[in-house]
Amino acid sequence: MTGRIAELRGEAEAAIAAAATSAELEELRVRYLGRKAELPNILRGIAALAPEQRGPTGKAANQARQALEALIGQRAEQLAGGELEEQLQRDVVDVTLPGAPPQPVGHLHLLTATRREIEDVFLGLGFRIAEGPEVETVYYNFDALNFDVTHPTRGRADTFYVNDDVVLRTHTSPMQLRAMEAEPPPLYIIVPGRVYRRDSDATHTPQFHQIEGLAVDEDVTLADLKGTLLAFARAIFGRDREVRLRPHFFPFTEPSIEVDVSCFMAHVPGERCRVCKDTGWIEILGAGMVDPNVFGYVAEYGYDPERIQGFAFGMGIERIAMLRHGVPDLRLLYDNDARFLEQFG
Ligand code: PHE
């Protein structure tokens, strides 16, 4: 019997030493020391042996069991240590990797950004924002703005007509009248919005954007207009800018002016400036003092041309954006080519 015990012990010791995982070791424990295993069975059967065999058999079997238990315990510790080590290796965190990568976010379209910047300038000067309809009556778009019945822009070659009395507004100026009808003076508003003209080339699209300005009060002068536009020009084109007023004509202002801003490009001696063509000035908008005839259309709303004056101006947002950023073709603003748009984050 002791021979068999030695054989079992040898076999078990070899298997335990070769066990590669805790799970494998657990299987060996069951196989050699479990309830149905051979060695414990021998121990349980000691009483049935011949008296002279009981001593040596019991001793050998007990020693074998204790030795195997100790061996399994040792091996278990080794394996657990190795497995922990392995786990730690696997779970290692590289703290030098970037954290949650920033999500790509979009940004405003150049036109929207430009509009908001212009709005901010005038809000800072005390103007409010008003908006009006893009589908407008001939009355507000032309008649009440003092356009002569023969004025060429009334023609169907220049203007989109919905019917004989309704057009797509050709400018934001009709809101001058709507705003004055809505509340008495003093009035300080700007009107951003879309306008429409039958025009299409590198510097004209059938739909574009304007910002109108209107200031009406008891003592508003051309000097106030110039000061206001100078503040605007410096905010948008740089603090060293100057403005220049040139005589012009609009049916609804008298006098009417065109406003130039001093060129903001770096001039290289001997090279012609692309932007100002070496004149030193860039046209940015049309303006003037509100014609008393226009006030005549809203006199009943408190706009008595004998008591009040006003100035008005209108600028193209596309033009301002293109000048500032050197955009060569207006249509780039509408093509939705990300390679172009991404430059204006
Ligand atoms: N409405 C004019 C245009 O579109 C611009 C303008 C506005 C001129 C206000 C004078 C006063 O050309």
Tab-separated table of C-alpha atoms and ligand atoms in Angstrom:
chain	number	residue	atom	x	y	z
A	1	MET	CA	0.000	0.000	0.000
A	2	THR	CA	2.832	2.444	0.799
A	3	GLY	CA	4.199	1.840	-2.702
A	4	ARG	CA	0.915	3.003	-4.227
A	5	ILE	CA	0.909	6.066	-1.934
A	6	ALA	CA	4.441	6.991	-3.025
A	7	GLU	CA	3.402	6.572	-6.659
A	8	LEU	CA	0.326	8.815	-6.180
A	9	ARG	CA	2.384	11.403	-4.356
A	10	GLY	CA	5.000	11.501	-7.100
A	11	GLU	CA	2.379	11.834	-9.832
A	12	ALA	CA	0.552	14.591	-7.951
A	13	GLU	CA	3.727	16.535	-7.182
A	14	ALA	CA	4.701	16.576	-10.858
A	15	ALA	CA	1.222	17.689	-11.940
A	16	ILE	CA	1.071	20.471	-9.321
A	17	ALA	CA	4.469	21.796	-10.342
A	18	ALA	CA	3.294	21.890	-13.982
A	19	ALA	CA	-0.064	23.608	-13.283
A	20	ALA	CA	-0.198	26.838	-15.278
A	21	THR	CA	-3.311	28.516	-13.855
A	22	SER	CA	-5.218	28.720	-10.583
A	23	ALA	CA	-8.120	26.944	-12.262
A	24	GLU	CA	-5.912	24.033	-13.300
A	25	LEU	CA	-4.528	23.820	-9.766
A	26	GLU	CA	-8.050	23.677	-8.339
A	27	GLU	CA	-8.798	20.724	-10.606
A	28	LEU	CA	-5.696	18.918	-9.307
A	29	ARG	CA	-6.736	19.554	-5.715
A	30	VAL	CA	-10.067	17.840	-6.416
A	31	ARG	CA	-8.403	15.007	-8.333
A	32	TYR	CA	-5.827	14.115	-5.610
A	33	LEU	CA	-7.349	15.373	-2.356
A	34	GLY	CA	-11.080	15.621	-3.109
A	35	ARG	CA	-13.811	13.497	-1.504
A	36	LYS	CA	-13.676	10.785	-4.164
A	37	ALA	CA	-9.893	10.844	-4.635
A	38	GLU	CA	-7.742	7.796	-4.004
A	39	LEU	CA	-5.481	9.138	-1.238
A	40	PRO	CA	-8.249	10.302	1.135
A	41	ASN	CA	-9.960	6.993	0.421
A	42	ILE	CA	-6.906	5.083	1.633
A	43	LEU	CA	-6.923	7.197	4.808
A	44	ARG	CA	-10.585	6.497	5.399
A	45	GLY	CA	-9.951	2.747	4.938
A	46	ILE	CA	-7.071	2.478	7.441
A	47	ALA	CA	-9.257	0.810	10.097
A	48	ALA	CA	-10.037	-2.057	7.781
A	49	LEU	CA	-6.355	-2.927	7.219
A	50	ALA	CA	-4.408	-5.606	8.995
A	51	PRO	CA	-3.114	-4.211	12.342
A	52	GLU	CA	0.567	-4.306	11.352
A	53	GLN	CA	-0.158	-2.346	8.144
A	54	ARG	CA	-2.185	0.441	9.748
A	55	GLY	CA	0.817	2.315	11.223
A	56	PRO	CA	3.045	2.606	8.112
A	57	THR	CA	0.108	3.114	5.706
A	58	GLY	CA	-1.526	5.831	7.807
A	59	LYS	CA	1.781	7.583	8.282
A	60	ALA	CA	2.681	7.526	4.587
A	61	ALA	CA	-0.814	8.611	3.505
A	62	ASN	CA	-0.936	11.474	6.033
A	63	GLN	CA	2.505	12.699	5.048
A	64	ALA	CA	1.558	12.509	1.400
A	65	ARG	CA	-1.657	14.501	2.003
A	66	GLN	CA	0.114	17.178	4.064
A	67	ALA	CA	2.911	17.465	1.532
A	68	LEU	CA	0.451	17.833	-1.367
A	69	GLU	CA	-1.642	20.376	0.525
A	70	ALA	CA	1.444	22.435	1.265
A	71	LEU	CA	2.602	22.155	-2.323
A	72	ILE	CA	-0.768	23.219	-3.682
A	73	GLY	CA	-0.828	26.181	-1.294
A	74	GLN	CA	2.626	27.255	-2.430
A	75	ARG	CA	1.873	26.837	-6.090
A	76	ALA	CA	-1.429	28.699	-5.667
A	77	GLU	CA	0.420	31.659	-4.234
A	78	GLN	CA	2.932	31.637	-7.075
A	79	LEU	CA	0.236	31.446	-9.715
A	80	ALA	CA	-1.908	34.154	-8.088
A	81	GLY	CA	1.140	36.417	-7.946
A	82	GLY	CA	1.910	35.823	-11.600
A	83	GLU	CA	-1.667	36.359	-12.633
A	84	LEU	CA	-1.866	39.624	-10.710
A	85	GLU	CA	1.339	40.742	-12.343
A	86	GLU	CA	-0.078	39.879	-15.731
A	87	GLN	CA	-3.316	41.702	-14.929
A	88	LEU	CA	-1.374	44.791	-13.910
A	89	GLN	CA	0.614	44.668	-17.122
A	90	ARG	CA	-2.549	44.377	-19.160
A	91	ASP	CA	-4.374	47.160	-17.308
A	92	VAL	CA	-1.529	49.617	-17.518
A	93	VAL	CA	-2.794	53.151	-18.316
A	94	ASP	CA	-0.731	55.438	-20.495
A	95	VAL	CA	-1.213	58.742	-18.740
A	96	THR	CA	0.602	60.545	-21.539
A	97	LEU	CA	-2.190	59.845	-24.056
A	98	PRO	CA	-4.452	62.841	-24.759
A	99	GLY	CA	-7.628	62.918	-22.669
A	100	ALA	CA	-11.106	62.971	-24.180
A	101	PRO	CA	-10.272	64.282	-27.649
A	102	PRO	CA	-11.990	67.601	-28.397
A	103	GLN	CA	-15.153	67.173	-30.463
A	104	PRO	CA	-14.940	69.058	-33.741
A	105	VAL	CA	-17.369	71.965	-33.542
A	106	GLY	CA	-18.604	74.085	-36.412
A	107	HIS	CA	-18.575	77.845	-36.539
A	108	LEU	CA	-20.676	80.634	-37.936
A	109	HIS	CA	-20.691	81.292	-41.656
A	110	LEU	CA	-18.582	84.298	-42.594
A	111	LEU	CA	-21.712	86.263	-43.508
A	112	THR	CA	-23.439	85.552	-40.213
A	113	ALA	CA	-20.309	86.412	-38.254
A	114	THR	CA	-19.910	89.663	-40.197
A	115	ARG	CA	-23.565	90.612	-39.722
A	116	ARG	CA	-23.325	90.038	-35.983
A	117	GLU	CA	-20.142	92.080	-35.722
A	118	ILE	CA	-21.748	94.995	-37.538
A	119	GLU	CA	-24.873	94.664	-35.373
A	120	ASP	CA	-22.692	94.753	-32.247
A	121	VAL	CA	-21.084	98.009	-33.344
A	122	PHE	CA	-24.435	99.744	-33.816
A	123	LEU	CA	-25.997	98.217	-30.703
A	124	GLY	CA	-23.057	99.759	-28.851
A	125	LEU	CA	-23.947	103.149	-30.384
A	126	GLY	CA	-27.538	102.927	-29.129
A	127	PHE	CA	-29.313	101.505	-32.181
A	128	ARG	CA	-31.918	98.736	-31.923
A	129	ILE	CA	-32.389	95.894	-34.421
A	130	ALA	CA	-35.600	95.776	-36.472
A	131	GLU	CA	-36.518	93.326	-39.200
A	132	GLY	CA	-39.051	93.465	-41.989
A	133	PRO	CA	-40.625	91.433	-44.791
A	134	GLU	CA	-38.612	90.259	-47.780
A	135	VAL	CA	-41.746	90.159	-49.917
A	136	GLU	CA	-42.637	93.823	-49.987
A	137	THR	CA	-45.207	96.085	-51.566
A	138	VAL	CA	-44.241	98.455	-54.355
A	139	TYR	CA	-45.527	101.177	-52.060
A	140	TYR	CA	-42.908	100.597	-49.350
A	141	ASN	CA	-40.111	99.482	-51.678
A	142	PHE	CA	-40.442	102.405	-54.128
A	143	ASP	CA	-43.407	104.810	-53.872
A	144	ALA	CA	-43.057	105.982	-50.267
A	145	LEU	CA	-39.280	106.133	-50.720
A	146	ASN	CA	-39.821	108.880	-53.260
A	147	PHE	CA	-38.834	106.811	-56.329
A	148	ASP	CA	-40.054	108.540	-59.457
A	149	VAL	CA	-42.477	106.396	-61.488
A	150	THR	CA	-39.901	106.351	-64.274
A	151	HIS	CA	-36.994	105.246	-62.075
A	152	PRO	CA	-35.173	102.393	-63.874
A	153	THR	CA	-34.871	100.011	-60.891
A	154	ARG	CA	-38.665	99.781	-60.855
A	155	GLY	CA	-38.373	97.890	-64.128
A	156	ARG	CA	-38.786	94.146	-64.426
A	157	ALA	CA	-35.249	93.864	-65.742
A	158	ASP	CA	-33.878	94.904	-62.324
A	159	THR	CA	-36.504	93.799	-59.833
A	160	PHE	CA	-38.335	90.515	-59.128
A	161	TYR	CA	-42.089	91.185	-59.250
A	162	VAL	CA	-44.556	88.882	-57.489
A	163	ASN	CA	-47.406	90.840	-59.090
A	164	ASP	CA	-47.905	94.456	-60.140
A	165	ASP	CA	-47.994	95.674	-56.527
A	166	VAL	CA	-45.627	93.255	-54.803
A	167	VAL	CA	-41.876	92.734	-55.236
A	168	LEU	CA	-39.012	90.922	-53.545
A	169	ARG	CA	-37.534	93.915	-51.740
A	170	THR	CA	-34.564	95.367	-53.589
A	171	HIS	CA	-33.120	96.957	-50.428
A	172	THR	CA	-33.780	97.173	-46.700
A	173	SER	CA	-34.900	100.820	-46.980
A	174	PRO	CA	-38.654	100.013	-46.977
A	175	MET	CA	-38.204	99.244	-43.266
A	176	GLN	CA	-37.476	102.946	-42.724
A	177	LEU	CA	-41.156	103.609	-43.375
A	178	ARG	CA	-42.481	100.566	-41.557
A	179	ALA	CA	-40.413	101.413	-38.477
A	180	MET	CA	-41.579	105.033	-38.481
A	181	GLU	CA	-45.201	103.934	-38.813
A	182	ALA	CA	-44.694	101.614	-35.833
A	183	GLU	CA	-43.428	104.202	-33.347
A	184	PRO	CA	-42.865	107.965	-33.047
A	185	PRO	CA	-39.437	109.625	-32.952
A	186	PRO	CA	-36.783	109.503	-31.627
A	187	LEU	CA	-35.875	106.383	-33.580
A	188	TYR	CA	-32.507	104.678	-33.838
A	189	ILE	CA	-32.642	101.343	-35.677
A	190	ILE	CA	-30.619	99.078	-37.882
A	191	VAL	CA	-32.271	96.579	-40.220
A	192	PRO	CA	-30.341	93.502	-41.293
A	193	GLY	CA	-31.873	91.266	-43.930
A	194	ARG	CA	-31.990	89.646	-47.343
A	195	VAL	CA	-32.632	91.657	-50.468
A	196	TYR	CA	-33.137	90.661	-54.108
A	197	ARG	CA	-32.046	92.033	-57.458
A	198	ARG	CA	-31.898	90.622	-60.957
A	199	ASP	CA	-28.125	90.604	-61.119
A	200	SER	CA	-25.574	87.807	-61.318
A	201	ASP	CA	-21.788	87.961	-61.724
A	202	ALA	CA	-18.602	87.787	-59.624
A	203	THR	CA	-19.712	90.691	-57.440
A	204	HIS	CA	-23.522	90.307	-57.627
A	205	THR	CA	-25.875	87.499	-56.623
A	206	PRO	CA	-29.664	87.654	-57.109
A	207	GLN	CA	-30.043	87.490	-53.344
A	208	PHE	CA	-27.708	89.240	-50.941
A	209	HIS	CA	-27.741	90.931	-47.542
A	210	GLN	CA	-27.896	94.522	-46.399
A	211	ILE	CA	-27.903	96.394	-43.129
A	212	GLU	CA	-29.952	99.572	-43.121
A	213	GLY	CA	-29.513	102.278	-40.532
A	214	LEU	CA	-31.987	104.982	-39.591
A	215	ALA	CA	-31.685	107.692	-36.963
A	216	VAL	CA	-34.476	110.229	-36.538
A	217	ASP	CA	-34.479	112.895	-33.857
A	218	GLU	CA	-34.952	116.625	-33.401
A	219	ASP	CA	-31.373	117.653	-34.063
A	220	VAL	CA	-29.740	114.981	-36.215
A	221	THR	CA	-27.250	116.334	-38.744
A	222	LEU	CA	-24.944	115.111	-41.484
A	223	ALA	CA	-22.100	115.490	-38.976
A	224	ASP	CA	-23.806	112.875	-36.760
A	225	LEU	CA	-24.010	110.569	-39.760
A	226	LYS	CA	-20.334	111.023	-40.468
A	227	GLY	CA	-19.360	110.473	-36.828
A	228	THR	CA	-21.500	107.345	-36.645
A	229	LEU	CA	-20.001	105.908	-39.817
A	230	LEU	CA	-16.485	106.791	-38.693
A	231	ALA	CA	-17.043	104.804	-35.488
A	232	PHE	CA	-18.387	101.928	-37.575
A	233	ALA	CA	-15.467	102.048	-40.045
A	234	ARG	CA	-12.899	102.030	-37.245
A	235	ALA	CA	-14.585	99.157	-35.420
A	236	ILE	CA	-14.753	96.984	-38.531
A	237	PHE	CA	-11.742	98.034	-40.629
A	238	GLY	CA	-9.257	99.196	-37.995
A	239	ARG	CA	-8.737	102.059	-35.566
A	240	ASP	CA	-6.678	104.180	-37.962
A	241	ARG	CA	-9.401	104.453	-40.616
A	242	GLU	CA	-10.858	107.719	-41.895
A	243	VAL	CA	-14.096	108.172	-43.804
A	244	ARG	CA	-14.833	110.414	-46.756
A	245	LEU	CA	-18.259	111.510	-48.013
A	246	ARG	CA	-18.880	111.988	-51.745
A	247	PRO	CA	-22.045	113.496	-53.228
A	248	HIS	CA	-24.391	110.956	-54.794
A	249	PHE	CA	-28.091	110.469	-55.486
A	250	PHE	CA	-30.775	108.356	-53.858
A	251	PRO	CA	-34.449	109.264	-54.261
A	252	PHE	CA	-35.109	109.008	-50.508
A	253	THR	CA	-32.210	111.042	-49.093
A	254	GLU	CA	-31.237	114.675	-49.574
A	255	PRO	CA	-28.390	115.266	-49.658
A	256	SER	CA	-27.266	111.785	-50.635
A	257	ILE	CA	-23.720	110.582	-50.220
A	258	GLU	CA	-21.489	107.656	-50.899
A	259	VAL	CA	-19.111	106.830	-48.089
A	260	ASP	CA	-15.518	105.691	-48.560
A	261	VAL	CA	-13.198	104.272	-45.941
A	262	SER	CA	-9.454	104.822	-46.160
A	263	CYS	CA	-7.657	101.800	-47.564
A	264	PHE	CA	-6.558	99.275	-44.953
A	265	MET	CA	-4.221	97.286	-47.187
A	266	ALA	CA	-0.446	97.492	-46.768
A	267	HIS	CA	0.723	99.451	-49.816
A	268	VAL	CA	3.905	98.215	-51.463
A	269	PRO	CA	5.770	100.924	-53.418
A	270	GLY	CA	5.589	100.198	-57.144
A	271	GLU	CA	2.740	97.676	-56.754
A	272	ARG	CA	-0.817	98.622	-57.573
A	273	CYS	CA	-3.229	98.068	-54.635
A	274	ARG	CA	-5.846	95.483	-55.640
A	275	VAL	CA	-8.399	96.857	-53.215
A	276	CYS	CA	-8.318	100.644	-53.614
A	277	LYS	CA	-6.602	100.771	-57.035
A	278	ASP	CA	-4.145	103.212	-55.462
A	279	THR	CA	-6.846	105.805	-54.794
A	280	GLY	CA	-6.430	105.285	-51.043
A	281	TRP	CA	-10.237	105.000	-50.631
A	282	ILE	CA	-12.735	102.141	-50.742
A	283	GLU	CA	-16.457	102.671	-51.224
A	284	ILE	CA	-18.405	100.947	-48.448
A	285	LEU	CA	-21.982	102.232	-48.453
A	286	GLY	CA	-24.662	104.698	-49.497
A	287	ALA	CA	-26.263	107.165	-47.119
A	288	GLY	CA	-27.818	110.572	-46.704
A	289	MET	CA	-30.235	112.758	-44.773
A	290	VAL	CA	-33.799	111.474	-44.911
A	291	ASP	CA	-35.644	113.381	-47.642
A	292	PRO	CA	-38.520	115.499	-46.197
A	293	ASN	CA	-40.769	113.919	-48.825
A	294	VAL	CA	-40.253	110.539	-47.122
A	295	PHE	CA	-41.252	112.022	-43.764
A	296	GLY	CA	-44.315	113.337	-45.593
A	297	TYR	CA	-45.515	109.730	-46.027
A	298	VAL	CA	-45.355	109.154	-42.250
A	299	ALA	CA	-46.190	112.653	-40.977
A	300	GLU	CA	-49.377	111.346	-39.369
A	301	TYR	CA	-47.259	109.022	-37.176
A	302	GLY	CA	-45.407	111.964	-35.596
A	303	TYR	CA	-42.744	112.550	-38.236
A	304	ASP	CA	-43.247	116.240	-39.003
A	305	PRO	CA	-40.501	117.251	-41.465
A	306	GLU	CA	-40.561	120.765	-39.956
A	307	ARG	CA	-39.631	119.410	-36.524
A	308	ILE	CA	-37.356	116.419	-37.065
A	309	GLN	CA	-34.473	115.295	-39.230
A	310	GLY	CA	-32.866	111.976	-39.802
A	311	PHE	CA	-30.012	110.187	-41.435
A	312	ALA	CA	-30.075	106.800	-43.145
A	313	PHE	CA	-27.466	104.478	-44.544
A	314	GLY	CA	-27.416	101.113	-46.256
A	315	MET	CA	-24.535	98.702	-46.717
A	316	GLY	CA	-24.039	95.280	-48.290
A	317	ILE	CA	-22.870	92.681	-45.771
A	318	GLU	CA	-21.224	90.601	-48.508
A	319	ARG	CA	-19.219	93.577	-49.652
A	320	ILE	CA	-17.973	94.335	-46.131
A	321	ALA	CA	-16.997	90.679	-45.594
A	322	MET	CA	-15.249	90.438	-48.965
A	323	LEU	CA	-13.296	93.658	-48.465
A	324	ARG	CA	-12.145	92.673	-45.010
A	325	HIS	CA	-11.016	89.194	-45.965
A	326	GLY	CA	-9.942	89.716	-49.559
A	327	VAL	CA	-12.581	87.327	-50.920
A	328	PRO	CA	-12.230	87.541	-54.714
A	329	ASP	CA	-15.635	86.182	-55.775
A	330	LEU	CA	-18.973	86.785	-54.063
A	331	ARG	CA	-20.248	83.377	-55.123
A	332	LEU	CA	-17.714	81.678	-52.812
A	333	LEU	CA	-19.939	82.804	-49.943
A	334	TYR	CA	-22.774	80.648	-51.271
A	335	ASP	CA	-20.994	77.604	-52.709
A	336	ASN	CA	-20.756	75.853	-49.299
A	337	ASP	CA	-17.261	74.601	-50.052
A	338	ALA	CA	-15.865	73.699	-46.627
A	339	ARG	CA	-12.301	74.409	-47.781
A	340	PHE	CA	-13.298	78.036	-48.230
A	341	LEU	CA	-15.615	78.368	-45.237
A	342	GLU	CA	-13.222	76.760	-42.752
A	343	GLN	CA	-10.823	79.655	-43.182
A	344	PHE	CA	-13.148	81.920	-41.259
A	345	GLY	CA	-13.429	80.126	-37.899
B	1	PHE	N1	-31.030	101.495	-50.190
B	1	PHE	C1	-29.826	101.990	-50.843
B	1	PHE	C2	-29.290	100.886	-51.764
B	1	PHE	O1	-29.687	99.765	-51.630
B	1	PHE	C3	-28.781	102.335	-49.842
B	1	PHE	C4	-29.162	103.491	-48.989
B	1	PHE	C5	-29.785	103.305	-47.779
B	1	PHE	C6	-28.880	104.820	-49.380
B	1	PHE	C7	-30.131	104.368	-46.980
B	1	PHE	C8	-29.218	105.878	-48.600
B	1	PHE	C9	-29.824	105.665	-47.397
B	1	PHE	O2	-28.479	101.152	-52.617
